[in-house]
């Protein structure tokens, strides 16, 4: 009886040992995969583009490389709100989000996925309507581009965002203004994003369209703000959205450098 009991204990010990060994091997394998990943930051914007930061350089990832990130963990944001850290998977040109049990997660609105070995921090911001005083600065910029006042005042979008974009510990004011997608014909259309810093206006994005472009132009707005470890200050992500679903939207990545907002990458 004692021999049988001893044999059972030895058998159980061997089974537990083997199972533990298998778990350790799996963990080491997964860690090996992660450690073989390039030292980079990965920023996925909508289903449209992946911006990458590696070796102090910004690049736009090739869609052919997207599958390399299948089932990687990313921090998921929807409309400037954190959803959680979840797995992602791409197929048919779209990104899908999953829980640990592979249950699909619906991510509505403006989507931003942050991953990679280099830490990327999402920065929250509040967008509010402009007031009468704000229009003093808006008119100054649009006047400079010879946009008639009647066209300026016939706007469809006019917002502002207070944030320290240039990393000087003081908030600047970003203005987002456009008259695109109006419900009536306009003589010309415009879309601008600029930052006012103590009365100095710095244009990030500006485009003027001729007559008839009300529904064919694209409306540019602030999509997200991030900070990538190893870079100076914040990066600004913009989206230029078309009225028609069939047109490709455009995405820009900017950073304040040498007293101006430098375009790092642009994708459309």
mmCIF file of C-alpha atoms in Angstrom:
data_model
loop_
_atom_site.group_PDB
_atom_site.id
_atom_site.type_symbol
_atom_site.label_atom_id
_atom_site.label_comp_id
_atom_site.label_asym_id
_atom_site.label_seq_id
_atom_site.Cartn_x
_atom_site.Cartn_y
_atom_site.Cartn_z
ATOM 1 C CA UNK A 1 0.000 0.000 0.000
ATOM 2 C CA UNK A 2 2.822 2.358 0.907
ATOM 3 C CA UNK A 3 4.566 1.663 -2.395
ATOM 4 C CA UNK A 4 1.349 2.432 -4.268
ATOM 5 C CA UNK A 5 0.859 5.672 -2.335
ATOM 6 C CA UNK A 6 4.451 6.662 -2.961
ATOM 7 C CA UNK A 7 4.125 5.929 -6.671
ATOM 8 C CA UNK A 8 0.974 8.050 -6.848
ATOM 9 C CA UNK A 9 2.751 10.958 -5.149
ATOM 10 C CA UNK A 10 5.704 10.621 -7.498
ATOM 11 C CA UNK A 11 3.319 10.522 -10.461
ATOM 12 C CA UNK A 12 1.495 13.634 -9.279
ATOM 13 C CA UNK A 13 4.816 15.401 -8.709
ATOM 14 C CA UNK A 14 5.974 14.548 -12.225
ATOM 15 C CA UNK A 15 2.700 15.773 -13.751
ATOM 16 C CA UNK A 16 2.830 19.050 -11.778
ATOM 17 C CA UNK A 17 6.490 19.494 -12.708
ATOM 18 C CA UNK A 18 5.801 18.923 -16.408
ATOM 19 C CA UNK A 19 2.816 21.292 -16.399
ATOM 20 C CA UNK A 20 4.888 23.954 -14.644
ATOM 21 C CA UNK A 21 7.664 23.455 -17.169
ATOM 22 C CA UNK A 22 5.217 23.857 -20.062
ATOM 23 C CA UNK A 23 3.849 27.088 -18.551
ATOM 24 C CA UNK A 24 7.384 28.454 -18.094
ATOM 25 C CA UNK A 25 8.286 27.562 -21.684
ATOM 26 C CA UNK A 26 5.149 29.308 -22.991
ATOM 27 C CA UNK A 27 5.885 32.429 -20.909
ATOM 28 C CA UNK A 28 9.503 32.524 -22.081
ATOM 29 C CA UNK A 29 8.342 32.073 -25.676
ATOM 30 C CA UNK A 30 5.883 34.944 -25.425
ATOM 31 C CA UNK A 31 8.468 37.148 -23.728
ATOM 32 C CA UNK A 32 10.896 36.262 -26.479
ATOM 33 C CA UNK A 33 8.400 37.385 -29.116
ATOM 34 C CA UNK A 34 7.872 40.684 -27.288
ATOM 35 C CA UNK A 35 11.594 41.273 -26.815
ATOM 36 C CA UNK A 36 12.179 40.669 -30.513
ATOM 37 C CA UNK A 37 9.805 43.522 -31.278
ATOM 38 C CA UNK A 38 11.579 46.672 -32.498
ATOM 39 C CA UNK A 39 11.989 49.443 -29.940
ATOM 40 C CA UNK A 40 9.239 51.656 -31.340
ATOM 41 C CA UNK A 41 6.001 53.463 -30.596
ATOM 42 C CA UNK A 42 2.953 52.504 -32.678
ATOM 43 C CA UNK A 43 0.021 54.882 -33.113
ATOM 44 C CA UNK A 44 -2.965 53.554 -35.065
ATOM 45 C CA UNK A 45 -5.438 56.210 -36.203
ATOM 46 C CA UNK A 46 -8.864 54.905 -37.245
ATOM 47 C CA UNK A 47 -8.525 52.050 -39.729
ATOM 48 C CA UNK A 48 -6.549 54.349 -41.959
ATOM 49 C CA UNK A 49 -2.937 54.779 -40.870
ATOM 50 C CA UNK A 50 -0.236 53.694 -38.425
ATOM 51 C CA UNK A 51 2.386 56.243 -37.386
ATOM 52 C CA UNK A 52 5.604 54.781 -35.936
ATOM 53 C CA UNK A 53 8.422 56.341 -33.923
ATOM 54 C CA UNK A 54 11.726 54.463 -33.814
ATOM 55 C CA UNK A 55 15.397 55.455 -33.649
ATOM 56 C CA UNK A 56 14.352 59.102 -33.234
ATOM 57 C CA UNK A 57 12.495 59.054 -36.561
ATOM 58 C CA UNK A 58 8.824 59.159 -37.530
ATOM 59 C CA UNK A 59 7.549 56.967 -40.361
ATOM 60 C CA UNK A 60 4.212 55.829 -41.739
ATOM 61 C CA UNK A 61 3.925 52.050 -41.518
ATOM 62 C CA UNK A 62 3.182 50.052 -44.642
ATOM 63 C CA UNK A 63 -0.224 48.314 -44.587
ATOM 64 C CA UNK A 64 1.646 45.144 -45.552
ATOM 65 C CA UNK A 65 3.217 45.150 -42.077
ATOM 66 C CA UNK A 66 -0.032 45.505 -40.120
ATOM 67 C CA UNK A 67 -0.494 41.766 -39.620
ATOM 68 C CA UNK A 68 2.778 41.703 -37.650
ATOM 69 C CA UNK A 69 0.863 43.333 -34.791
ATOM 70 C CA UNK A 70 -2.044 40.893 -34.689
ATOM 71 C CA UNK A 71 -3.033 40.041 -31.113
ATOM 72 C CA UNK A 72 -0.642 42.597 -29.632
ATOM 73 C CA UNK A 73 -1.883 44.607 -26.662
ATOM 74 C CA UNK A 74 -2.755 48.248 -27.338
ATOM 75 C CA UNK A 75 -4.271 51.015 -25.238
ATOM 76 C CA UNK A 76 -7.642 51.727 -26.844
ATOM 77 C CA UNK A 77 -9.223 55.199 -26.994
ATOM 78 C CA UNK A 78 -12.588 56.191 -28.434
ATOM 79 C CA UNK A 79 -13.536 59.851 -28.889
ATOM 80 C CA UNK A 80 -10.739 60.945 -26.543
ATOM 81 C CA UNK A 81 -11.861 58.454 -23.843
ATOM 82 C CA UNK A 82 -9.862 55.453 -22.574
ATOM 83 C CA UNK A 83 -11.599 52.114 -23.207
ATOM 84 C CA UNK A 84 -8.916 49.769 -21.867
ATOM 85 C CA UNK A 85 -5.860 47.743 -22.873
ATOM 86 C CA UNK A 86 -6.960 45.084 -25.338
ATOM 87 C CA UNK A 87 -5.763 42.910 -28.203
ATOM 88 C CA UNK A 88 -6.026 44.063 -31.807
ATOM 89 C CA UNK A 89 -6.302 42.144 -35.066
ATOM 90 C CA UNK A 90 -6.354 43.363 -38.651
ATOM 91 C CA UNK A 91 -8.054 41.861 -41.683
ATOM 92 C CA UNK A 92 -9.600 43.299 -44.850
ATOM 93 C CA UNK A 93 -7.965 46.661 -44.147
ATOM 94 C CA UNK A 94 -9.683 47.140 -40.782
ATOM 95 C CA UNK A 95 -8.602 46.819 -37.166
ATOM 96 C CA UNK A 96 -10.673 44.829 -34.715
ATOM 97 C CA UNK A 97 -10.442 44.903 -30.918
ATOM 98 C CA UNK A 98 -10.808 41.878 -28.638
ATOM 99 C CA UNK A 99 -10.983 41.047 -24.944
ATOM 100 C CA UNK A 100 -8.745 38.367 -23.377
ATOM 101 C CA UNK A 101 -11.283 35.667 -24.241
ATOM 102 C CA UNK A 102 -11.257 36.808 -27.892
ATOM 103 C CA UNK A 103 -14.670 38.434 -27.492
ATOM 104 C CA UNK A 104 -15.028 41.298 -29.978
ATOM 105 C CA UNK A 105 -15.258 44.867 -28.649
ATOM 106 C CA UNK A 106 -17.098 47.609 -30.521
ATOM 107 C CA UNK A 107 -15.093 50.851 -30.600
ATOM 108 C CA UNK A 108 -17.235 53.705 -31.983
ATOM 109 C CA UNK A 109 -16.275 57.171 -33.163
ATOM 110 C CA UNK A 110 -12.718 58.465 -33.499
ATOM 111 C CA UNK A 111 -10.421 55.549 -32.694
ATOM 112 C CA UNK A 112 -6.836 55.797 -31.443
ATOM 113 C CA UNK A 113 -4.752 52.734 -30.527
ATOM 114 C CA UNK A 114 -1.386 53.167 -28.750
ATOM 115 C CA UNK A 115 1.165 50.357 -28.499
ATOM 116 C CA UNK A 116 4.819 49.396 -28.817
ATOM 117 C CA UNK A 117 7.788 49.187 -26.458
ATOM 118 C CA UNK A 118 8.305 52.967 -26.375
ATOM 119 C CA UNK A 119 5.804 54.500 -23.974
ATOM 120 C CA UNK A 120 3.128 56.681 -25.558
ATOM 121 C CA UNK A 121 0.841 58.752 -23.341
ATOM 122 C CA UNK A 122 -2.594 59.911 -24.418
ATOM 123 C CA UNK A 123 -3.407 63.495 -23.385
ATOM 124 C CA UNK A 124 -7.021 64.467 -22.786
ATOM 125 C CA UNK A 125 -8.419 67.749 -24.054
ATOM 126 C CA UNK A 126 -11.725 69.605 -23.985
ATOM 127 C CA UNK A 127 -13.184 71.228 -27.082
ATOM 128 C CA UNK A 128 -15.562 74.151 -26.546
ATOM 129 C CA UNK A 129 -17.395 76.698 -28.679
ATOM 130 C CA UNK A 130 -15.670 79.993 -29.459
ATOM 131 C CA UNK A 131 -16.915 83.341 -28.137
ATOM 132 C CA UNK A 132 -16.928 86.906 -29.448
ATOM 133 C CA UNK A 133 -13.390 87.600 -28.226
ATOM 134 C CA UNK A 134 -12.113 84.486 -29.989
ATOM 135 C CA UNK A 135 -13.429 85.783 -33.285
ATOM 136 C CA UNK A 136 -10.966 88.672 -33.060
ATOM 137 C CA UNK A 137 -8.139 86.168 -33.528
ATOM 138 C CA UNK A 138 -10.037 84.087 -36.081
ATOM 139 C CA UNK A 139 -10.826 87.114 -38.248
ATOM 140 C CA UNK A 140 -7.183 88.164 -38.137
ATOM 141 C CA UNK A 141 -6.032 84.839 -39.581
ATOM 142 C CA UNK A 142 -8.773 84.557 -42.204
ATOM 143 C CA UNK A 143 -8.303 88.211 -43.220
ATOM 144 C CA UNK A 144 -4.645 87.421 -43.862
ATOM 145 C CA UNK A 145 -5.771 84.820 -46.410
ATOM 146 C CA UNK A 146 -8.149 87.317 -48.061
ATOM 147 C CA UNK A 147 -11.294 85.441 -47.111
ATOM 148 C CA UNK A 148 -14.240 87.888 -47.227
ATOM 149 C CA UNK A 149 -15.926 88.633 -43.904
ATOM 150 C CA UNK A 150 -19.320 87.461 -45.133
ATOM 151 C CA UNK A 151 -17.755 84.079 -45.980
ATOM 152 C CA UNK A 152 -15.947 83.977 -42.630
ATOM 153 C CA UNK A 153 -19.128 84.639 -40.686
ATOM 154 C CA UNK A 154 -21.088 81.995 -42.588
ATOM 155 C CA UNK A 155 -19.276 79.224 -40.708
ATOM 156 C CA UNK A 156 -20.345 75.680 -39.851
ATOM 157 C CA UNK A 157 -17.623 74.786 -37.323
ATOM 158 C CA UNK A 158 -15.911 77.046 -34.778
ATOM 159 C CA UNK A 159 -14.247 75.457 -31.748
ATOM 160 C CA UNK A 160 -11.294 76.022 -29.454
ATOM 161 C CA UNK A 161 -9.026 73.838 -27.318
ATOM 162 C CA UNK A 162 -6.903 75.110 -24.419
ATOM 163 C CA UNK A 163 -3.696 73.099 -24.038
ATOM 164 C CA UNK A 164 0.062 73.519 -23.544
ATOM 165 C CA UNK A 165 1.029 72.523 -27.082
ATOM 166 C CA UNK A 166 4.584 73.938 -27.005
ATOM 167 C CA UNK A 167 5.560 72.551 -23.588
ATOM 168 C CA UNK A 168 6.236 75.955 -21.956
ATOM 169 C CA UNK A 169 3.948 75.282 -18.952
ATOM 170 C CA UNK A 170 1.373 77.749 -20.295
ATOM 171 C CA UNK A 171 -1.798 76.905 -22.183
ATOM 172 C CA UNK A 172 -2.186 78.099 -25.744
ATOM 173 C CA UNK A 173 -5.521 78.247 -27.579
ATOM 174 C CA UNK A 174 -6.104 76.139 -30.671
ATOM 175 C CA UNK A 175 -8.863 77.299 -33.015
ATOM 176 C CA UNK A 176 -10.679 75.011 -35.430
ATOM 177 C CA UNK A 177 -12.881 76.846 -37.908
ATOM 178 C CA UNK A 178 -14.528 76.004 -41.235
ATOM 179 C CA UNK A 179 -17.562 76.752 -43.390
ATOM 180 C CA UNK A 180 -17.562 73.373 -45.175
ATOM 181 C CA UNK A 181 -20.615 71.112 -45.425
ATOM 182 C CA UNK A 182 -23.061 74.011 -45.288
ATOM 183 C CA UNK A 183 -26.695 73.357 -46.185
ATOM 184 C CA UNK A 184 -26.533 76.092 -48.838
ATOM 185 C CA UNK A 185 -24.185 77.186 -51.615
ATOM 186 C CA UNK A 186 -21.211 79.367 -50.657
ATOM 187 C CA UNK A 187 -18.890 81.441 -52.838
ATOM 188 C CA UNK A 188 -15.791 79.778 -51.351
ATOM 189 C CA UNK A 189 -14.951 77.276 -48.622
ATOM 190 C CA UNK A 190 -12.199 77.142 -46.023
ATOM 191 C CA UNK A 191 -10.854 74.961 -43.223
ATOM 192 C CA UNK A 192 -8.243 76.149 -40.699
ATOM 193 C CA UNK A 193 -6.524 74.958 -37.554
ATOM 194 C CA UNK A 194 -4.258 77.467 -35.835
ATOM 195 C CA UNK A 195 -2.831 78.156 -32.388
ATOM 196 C CA UNK A 196 -2.880 81.545 -30.677
ATOM 197 C CA UNK A 197 0.039 82.071 -28.292
ATOM 198 C CA UNK A 198 -0.100 85.467 -26.556
ATOM 199 C CA UNK A 199 -1.539 87.109 -29.647
ATOM 200 C CA UNK A 200 0.748 85.325 -32.125
ATOM 201 C CA UNK A 201 -1.129 83.064 -34.519
ATOM 202 C CA UNK A 202 0.590 79.947 -35.857
ATOM 203 C CA UNK A 203 -1.298 78.065 -38.570
ATOM 204 C CA UNK A 204 -1.136 74.273 -38.377
ATOM 205 C CA UNK A 205 -3.507 73.515 -41.242
ATOM 206 C CA UNK A 206 -5.112 75.878 -43.709
ATOM 207 C CA UNK A 207 -6.901 75.287 -46.987
ATOM 208 C CA UNK A 208 -9.159 77.437 -49.140
ATOM 209 C CA UNK A 209 -11.480 76.020 -51.791
ATOM 210 C CA UNK A 210 -13.190 77.787 -54.645
ATOM 211 C CA UNK A 211 -16.880 77.873 -55.381
ATOM 212 C CA UNK A 212 -18.621 74.504 -55.558
ATOM 213 C CA UNK A 213 -16.345 72.731 -53.068
ATOM 214 C CA UNK A 214 -18.759 72.908 -50.154
ATOM 215 C CA UNK A 215 -19.297 69.137 -50.117
ATOM 216 C CA UNK A 216 -16.097 68.001 -51.855
ATOM 217 C CA UNK A 217 -13.520 69.643 -49.577
ATOM 218 C CA UNK A 218 -12.395 68.208 -46.253
ATOM 219 C CA UNK A 219 -12.939 69.613 -42.769
ATOM 220 C CA UNK A 220 -9.795 69.496 -40.589
ATOM 221 C CA UNK A 221 -10.046 69.086 -36.829
ATOM 222 C CA UNK A 222 -8.034 67.996 -33.782
ATOM 223 C CA UNK A 223 -8.135 64.197 -33.558
ATOM 224 C CA UNK A 224 -5.797 63.530 -30.651
ATOM 225 C CA UNK A 225 -2.839 64.643 -28.554
ATOM 226 C CA UNK A 226 -0.085 62.240 -27.513
ATOM 227 C CA UNK A 227 3.357 62.341 -25.910
ATOM 228 C CA UNK A 228 5.931 59.784 -27.021
ATOM 229 C CA UNK A 229 8.776 59.029 -24.638
ATOM 230 C CA UNK A 230 12.063 60.417 -25.938
ATOM 231 C CA UNK A 231 10.481 63.261 -27.920
ATOM 232 C CA UNK A 232 10.140 66.908 -26.932
ATOM 233 C CA UNK A 233 6.630 67.939 -25.925
ATOM 234 C CA UNK A 234 3.366 66.758 -27.437
ATOM 235 C CA UNK A 235 2.416 65.468 -30.861
ATOM 236 C CA UNK A 236 -0.796 66.713 -32.474
ATOM 237 C CA UNK A 237 -2.901 64.376 -34.626
ATOM 238 C CA UNK A 238 -5.358 65.956 -37.049
ATOM 239 C CA UNK A 239 -8.007 64.476 -39.291
ATOM 240 C CA UNK A 240 -9.404 66.064 -42.430
ATOM 241 C CA UNK A 241 -12.822 64.503 -42.921
ATOM 242 C CA UNK A 242 -14.796 64.378 -46.175
ATOM 243 C CA UNK A 243 -18.552 64.651 -46.447
ATOM 244 C CA UNK A 244 -18.709 61.661 -48.783
ATOM 245 C CA UNK A 245 -17.836 58.263 -47.313
ATOM 246 C CA UNK A 246 -16.210 57.260 -50.597
ATOM 247 C CA UNK A 247 -13.409 59.829 -50.268
ATOM 248 C CA UNK A 248 -10.287 58.974 -48.295
ATOM 249 C CA UNK A 249 -9.871 61.037 -45.141
ATOM 250 C CA UNK A 250 -6.512 62.653 -44.418
ATOM 251 C CA UNK A 251 -4.397 62.422 -41.255
ATOM 252 C CA UNK A 252 -1.575 64.665 -40.081
ATOM 253 C CA UNK A 253 0.998 64.412 -37.298
ATOM 254 C CA UNK A 254 2.532 67.661 -36.017
ATOM 255 C CA UNK A 255 4.932 68.793 -33.302
ATOM 256 C CA UNK A 256 6.020 72.221 -32.075
ATOM 257 C CA UNK A 257 9.664 72.756 -33.072
ATOM 258 C CA UNK A 258 11.791 75.854 -33.734
ATOM 259 C CA UNK A 259 8.916 78.195 -32.877
ATOM 260 C CA UNK A 260 6.505 76.618 -35.361
ATOM 261 C CA UNK A 261 4.252 73.597 -35.710
ATOM 262 C CA UNK A 262 6.195 71.182 -37.856
ATOM 263 C CA UNK A 263 4.445 68.611 -40.027
ATOM 264 C CA UNK A 264 6.009 65.242 -39.225
ATOM 265 C CA UNK A 265 3.817 62.962 -41.342
ATOM 266 C CA UNK A 266 0.739 63.255 -43.541
ATOM 267 C CA UNK A 267 -1.327 60.389 -44.904
ATOM 268 C CA UNK A 268 -4.324 60.266 -47.229
#
